[in-house]
Coordinates of C-alpha atoms in Angstrom, one line a residue:
M1 CA -26.0 13.1 8.9
A2 CA -25.0 15.2 12.1
G3 CA -23.8 18.2 11.5
W4 CA -20.1 18.0 12.9
I5 CA -20.3 13.9 11.0
Y6 CA -20.8 15.7 8.0
Y7 CA -17.8 18.6 8.0
L8 CA -15.7 15.5 9.5
D9 CA -16.5 13.6 5.9
L10 CA -15.8 17.0 4.1
A11 CA -12.4 17.0 5.3
G12 CA -11.5 13.0 4.6
V13 CA -12.5 14.1 1.0
V14 CA -10.0 16.7 1.6
V15 CA -7.6 15.0 2.3
F16 CA -8.0 11.7 0.4
A17 CA -8.0 14.2 -3.0
L18 CA -4.8 16.0 -1.6
S19 CA -3.5 13.1 -2.3
G20 CA -4.7 11.6 -5.6
V21 CA -3.2 15.3 -6.2
V22 CA -0.1 14.2 -5.1
L23 CA -0.3 10.7 -7.0
A24 CA -1.4 12.5 -10.1
C25 CA 2.4 15.1 -10.1
R26 CA 4.2 11.8 -9.1
S27 CA 3.4 10.6 -12.5
S28 CA 3.0 13.5 -14.9
M29 CA -0.6 14.0 -15.2
D30 CA -1.8 17.9 -16.6
P31 CA -4.1 19.7 -15.4
F32 CA -7.8 16.8 -15.9
G33 CA -5.4 14.3 -14.6
M34 CA -4.9 15.7 -11.4
L35 CA -9.0 16.4 -10.9
V36 CA -9.6 12.9 -11.9
L37 CA -7.6 11.4 -9.0
A38 CA -8.5 14.4 -6.4
A39 CA -12.3 12.8 -7.1
A40 CA -11.8 9.3 -7.1
T41 CA -10.5 9.3 -4.3
G42 CA -12.0 12.0 -2.2
I43 CA -15.3 10.4 -3.7
G44 CA -14.7 7.1 -4.6
G45 CA -15.2 4.8 -1.5
G46 CA -18.6 6.2 -0.5
T47 CA -19.8 5.7 -4.4
L48 CA -18.5 2.5 -3.5
R49 CA -20.4 2.1 -0.3
D50 CA -23.5 4.0 -1.2
L51 CA -23.9 1.4 -4.6
L52 CA -23.6 -1.6 -3.0
L53 CA -26.3 -0.1 0.0
G54 CA -28.5 0.6 -2.9
V55 CA -28.7 4.0 -1.5
R56 CA -30.3 6.1 -4.3
P57 CA -29.3 8.6 -5.3
V58 CA -25.6 8.9 -4.1
F59 CA -24.6 11.3 -1.2
W60 CA -22.5 13.2 -3.3
I61 CA -25.3 14.3 -5.6
N62 CA -26.8 15.5 -3.3
E63 CA -24.9 17.7 -1.7
P64 CA -23.0 18.9 -4.3
S65 CA -20.4 21.3 -2.1
Y66 CA -18.1 17.6 -1.5
L67 CA -17.6 18.6 -5.2
W68 CA -16.7 22.6 -5.2
V69 CA -14.6 20.2 -1.8
I70 CA -12.9 18.9 -5.0
L71 CA -12.8 21.8 -7.0
A72 CA -11.3 23.9 -4.9
T73 CA -8.2 22.2 -3.3
V74 CA -7.3 21.2 -7.0
S75 CA -7.1 24.1 -7.4
L76 CA -5.2 25.6 -3.9
S77 CA -3.0 22.5 -5.7
L78 CA -2.6 24.2 -9.1
V79 CA -1.4 27.4 -6.8
G80 CA 0.6 25.7 -4.9
F81 CA 2.1 23.4 -7.4
R82 CA 6.2 24.1 -5.5
H83 CA 4.8 22.5 -2.5
I84 CA 3.0 19.9 -2.9
H85 CA 6.3 17.4 -3.1
R86 CA 6.8 18.6 0.9
L87 CA 3.7 17.2 2.3
S88 CA 3.8 14.2 0.3
R89 CA 7.1 13.1 2.4
G90 CA 6.5 14.0 6.4
L91 CA 2.3 15.2 6.9
L92 CA 0.5 14.0 4.1
P93 CA 0.4 10.1 4.6
V94 CA 0.2 11.3 8.5
L95 CA -3.3 13.2 7.7
D96 CA -3.9 10.1 5.4
A97 CA -4.0 8.5 8.2
F98 CA -7.0 11.0 10.4
G99 CA -8.7 10.3 6.0
L100 CA -8.8 6.6 7.0
A101 CA -10.0 6.4 10.4
L102 CA -12.7 9.6 9.3
F103 CA -13.9 7.8 6.5
T104 CA -13.7 4.0 8.2
V105 CA -16.6 5.4 10.8
I106 CA -18.5 7.7 8.4
G107 CA -18.9 3.4 6.3
A108 CA -20.1 1.7 9.4
H109 CA -22.3 4.6 11.0
K110 CA -24.2 5.1 7.1
A111 CA -24.7 1.2 7.1
L112 CA -26.0 0.8 10.9
L113 CA -28.1 3.6 10.4
L114 CA -29.5 1.3 6.8
G115 CA -30.0 -1.1 9.7
H116 CA -27.0 -3.4 8.3
P117 CA -26.1 -6.1 10.8
N118 CA -22.8 -5.6 12.1
I119 CA -20.1 -6.8 9.6
V120 CA -21.3 -5.2 7.3
A121 CA -20.7 -2.6 8.7
V122 CA -18.1 -3.1 9.1
L123 CA -17.2 -4.0 5.6
M124 CA -18.4 -0.4 4.1
G125 CA -16.0 1.2 6.5
L126 CA -12.7 -1.3 4.8
L127 CA -14.6 -0.3 1.9
T128 CA -15.0 3.9 1.9
G129 CA -11.5 3.5 3.9
V130 CA -9.9 2.5 0.9
A131 CA -11.7 1.6 -2.0
G132 CA -11.0 5.9 -3.1
G133 CA -7.4 5.3 -2.8
M134 CA -7.1 1.5 -5.4
V135 CA -9.4 3.5 -8.1
R136 CA -6.9 6.2 -7.6
D137 CA -3.2 3.7 -7.6
I138 CA -5.2 2.2 -9.5
L139 CA -5.8 4.9 -13.3
A140 CA -2.1 5.3 -11.9
R141 CA -0.5 2.6 -13.2
R142 CA -0.1 1.3 -10.1
V143 CA -0.7 -1.2 -7.1
P144 CA -3.0 -0.9 -4.9
M145 CA -1.0 -0.1 -1.9
V146 CA -4.3 -1.8 0.2
L147 CA -2.7 -5.1 -1.5
R148 CA 0.9 -4.3 -0.9
Q149 CA 2.3 -4.9 3.1
E150 CA 1.5 -1.5 4.1
I151 CA -0.6 -1.7 7.4
Y152 CA -3.3 -0.2 6.1
A153 CA -6.6 -1.6 5.8
T154 CA -5.3 -3.7 9.0
A155 CA -6.2 -0.1 10.2
S156 CA -9.3 0.5 8.5
I157 CA -10.6 -3.2 9.8
A158 CA -10.0 -3.2 13.6
G159 CA -11.7 0.8 13.2
G160 CA -14.6 -1.2 11.6
C161 CA -14.7 -3.4 14.4
T162 CA -14.4 -1.3 17.3
Y163 CA -17.1 1.5 16.1
A164 CA -19.6 -1.6 15.7
F165 CA -18.7 -2.6 19.3
L166 CA -19.2 -0.1 20.8
M167 CA -22.6 0.9 19.7
L168 CA -24.2 -2.6 20.8
W169 CA -23.8 -0.8 24.3
A170 CA -22.1 2.3 23.7
S171 CA -23.0 6.8 23.5
H172 CA -22.3 7.8 19.4
P173 CA -19.5 10.5 20.4
L174 CA -18.2 7.9 22.4
A175 CA -17.5 4.9 20.4
I176 CA -16.8 7.2 16.7
T177 CA -13.6 8.7 19.6
L178 CA -12.3 4.7 20.1
A179 CA -12.8 3.9 16.7
I180 CA -11.2 7.0 16.0
T181 CA -8.2 6.4 17.9
V182 CA -7.3 2.5 16.9
T183 CA -7.5 3.9 13.4
L184 CA -5.3 6.3 13.5
T185 CA -2.8 4.5 17.0
I186 CA -3.1 1.4 14.4
R187 CA -1.9 3.1 10.9
L188 CA 0.1 5.7 13.1
S189 CA 2.3 3.0 14.3
A190 CA 3.4 1.5 11.4
I191 CA 3.9 4.7 9.3
H192 CA 6.3 5.2 12.6
W193 CA 7.6 1.6 13.2
H194 CA 7.4 1.3 9.6
L195 CA 5.5 -2.0 10.8
A196 CA 4.3 -4.1 7.9
L197 CA 2.5 -8.0 6.9
P198 CA 4.1 -11.0 6.9
V199 CA 4.8 -11.6 2.2
F200 CA 3.9 -15.0 1.5
A201 CA 5.6 -16.1 -2.5
W202 CA 7.3 -18.7 -3.5
V203 CA 10.3 -19.2 -3.2
T204 CA 13.5 -20.9 -5.7
I205 CA 15.6 -23.4 -2.3
P206 CA 18.3 -25.3 -4.1
V207 CA 18.9 -28.7 -2.8
A208 CA 22.9 -30.0 -2.1
P209 CA 23.4 -32.9 -3.3
R210 CA 24.3 -35.6 -0.5
K211 CA 27.6 -38.1 -1.1
Q212 CA 26.8 -40.9 -2.5
D213 CA 24.6 -38.3 -5.2
R214 CA 28.7 -36.5 -5.9
A215 CA 29.6 -39.2 -5.3
C216 CA 28.1 -41.9 -8.9
E217 CA 28.6 -38.4 -10.9
E218 CA 31.7 -38.7 -10.6
L219 CA 31.9 -42.5 -12.0
R220 CA 29.9 -41.3 -15.3
P221 CA 31.7 -40.3 -18.0
D222 CA 28.7 -37.3 -19.6
T223 CA 29.8 -35.3 -18.2
T224 CA 26.9 -33.4 -19.6
A225 CA 24.6 -34.6 -16.8
Q226 CA 21.3 -32.7 -16.1
P227 CA 21.5 -30.6 -13.0
R228 CA 19.4 -31.6 -10.2
R229 CA 15.7 -30.6 -10.8
Q230 CA 15.2 -27.6 -7.3
K231 CA 12.8 -27.7 -4.4
A232 CA 10.0 -24.9 -4.8
R233 CA 8.5 -24.1 -1.6
V234 CA 6.4 -21.9 0.0
R235 CA 7.7 -19.3 2.9
I236 CA 6.6 -15.9 4.2
I237 CA 9.0 -13.6 3.7
A238 CA 9.3 -11.1 7.1
P239 CA 8.9 -7.1 6.2
G240 CA 12.5 -6.4 5.8
K241 CA 14.1 -9.6 5.9
R242 CA 15.7 -11.3 2.1
T243 CA 15.9 -15.0 1.1
K244 CA 18.7 -16.3 1.2
H245 CA 19.9 -18.8 -1.5
R246 CA 22.0 -22.4 0.0

């Protein structure tokens, strides 16, 4: 791996590990819990990627510096514990977007380097970018962010497709730069303008009785008649809107 890609990978590990520390603090975990969540977020996606690609041993066994970076991140977070909540509100989502972009490109790059087709490269980029966060959220007993309305995995897929396509004819540095730019643009736009994907959900819509039905009900002597059954339909709920029952 080229030297500058290696350092970009380490930078992404620091950012993701820091997000694991923040979630551990919100979940009232002890220092060991912080270390576990930081490691799961920082190297979880890359570990799963290497296992699926058949790379033995996984990257952090050959390069223990990843483990030292995670340990240093957690140690510094313990020292500056009182300042972590400031990062979580403003700076951390932006840094997380940079980590997502870096990990997406690195995952796709490794798959192409091993001779796999473009679609596999896009999938490995997605896995490297989001799998660690999924493991982190599951350990903290939360629904993973990638499975909710957040435009997160979509940005990773777009960046991975950009990288795989540009590698067919463009130079390697240009492909990496444009892929990172695409991922960052989509993710940061979603953060700034609160963009989200639509949600599919079952919505029960009560149906008003027709005039003939109301007339028949007035003629019935039994006032304990069962109400009409409500129809359940599938609707797409736009982000930020609530369904009104009529």
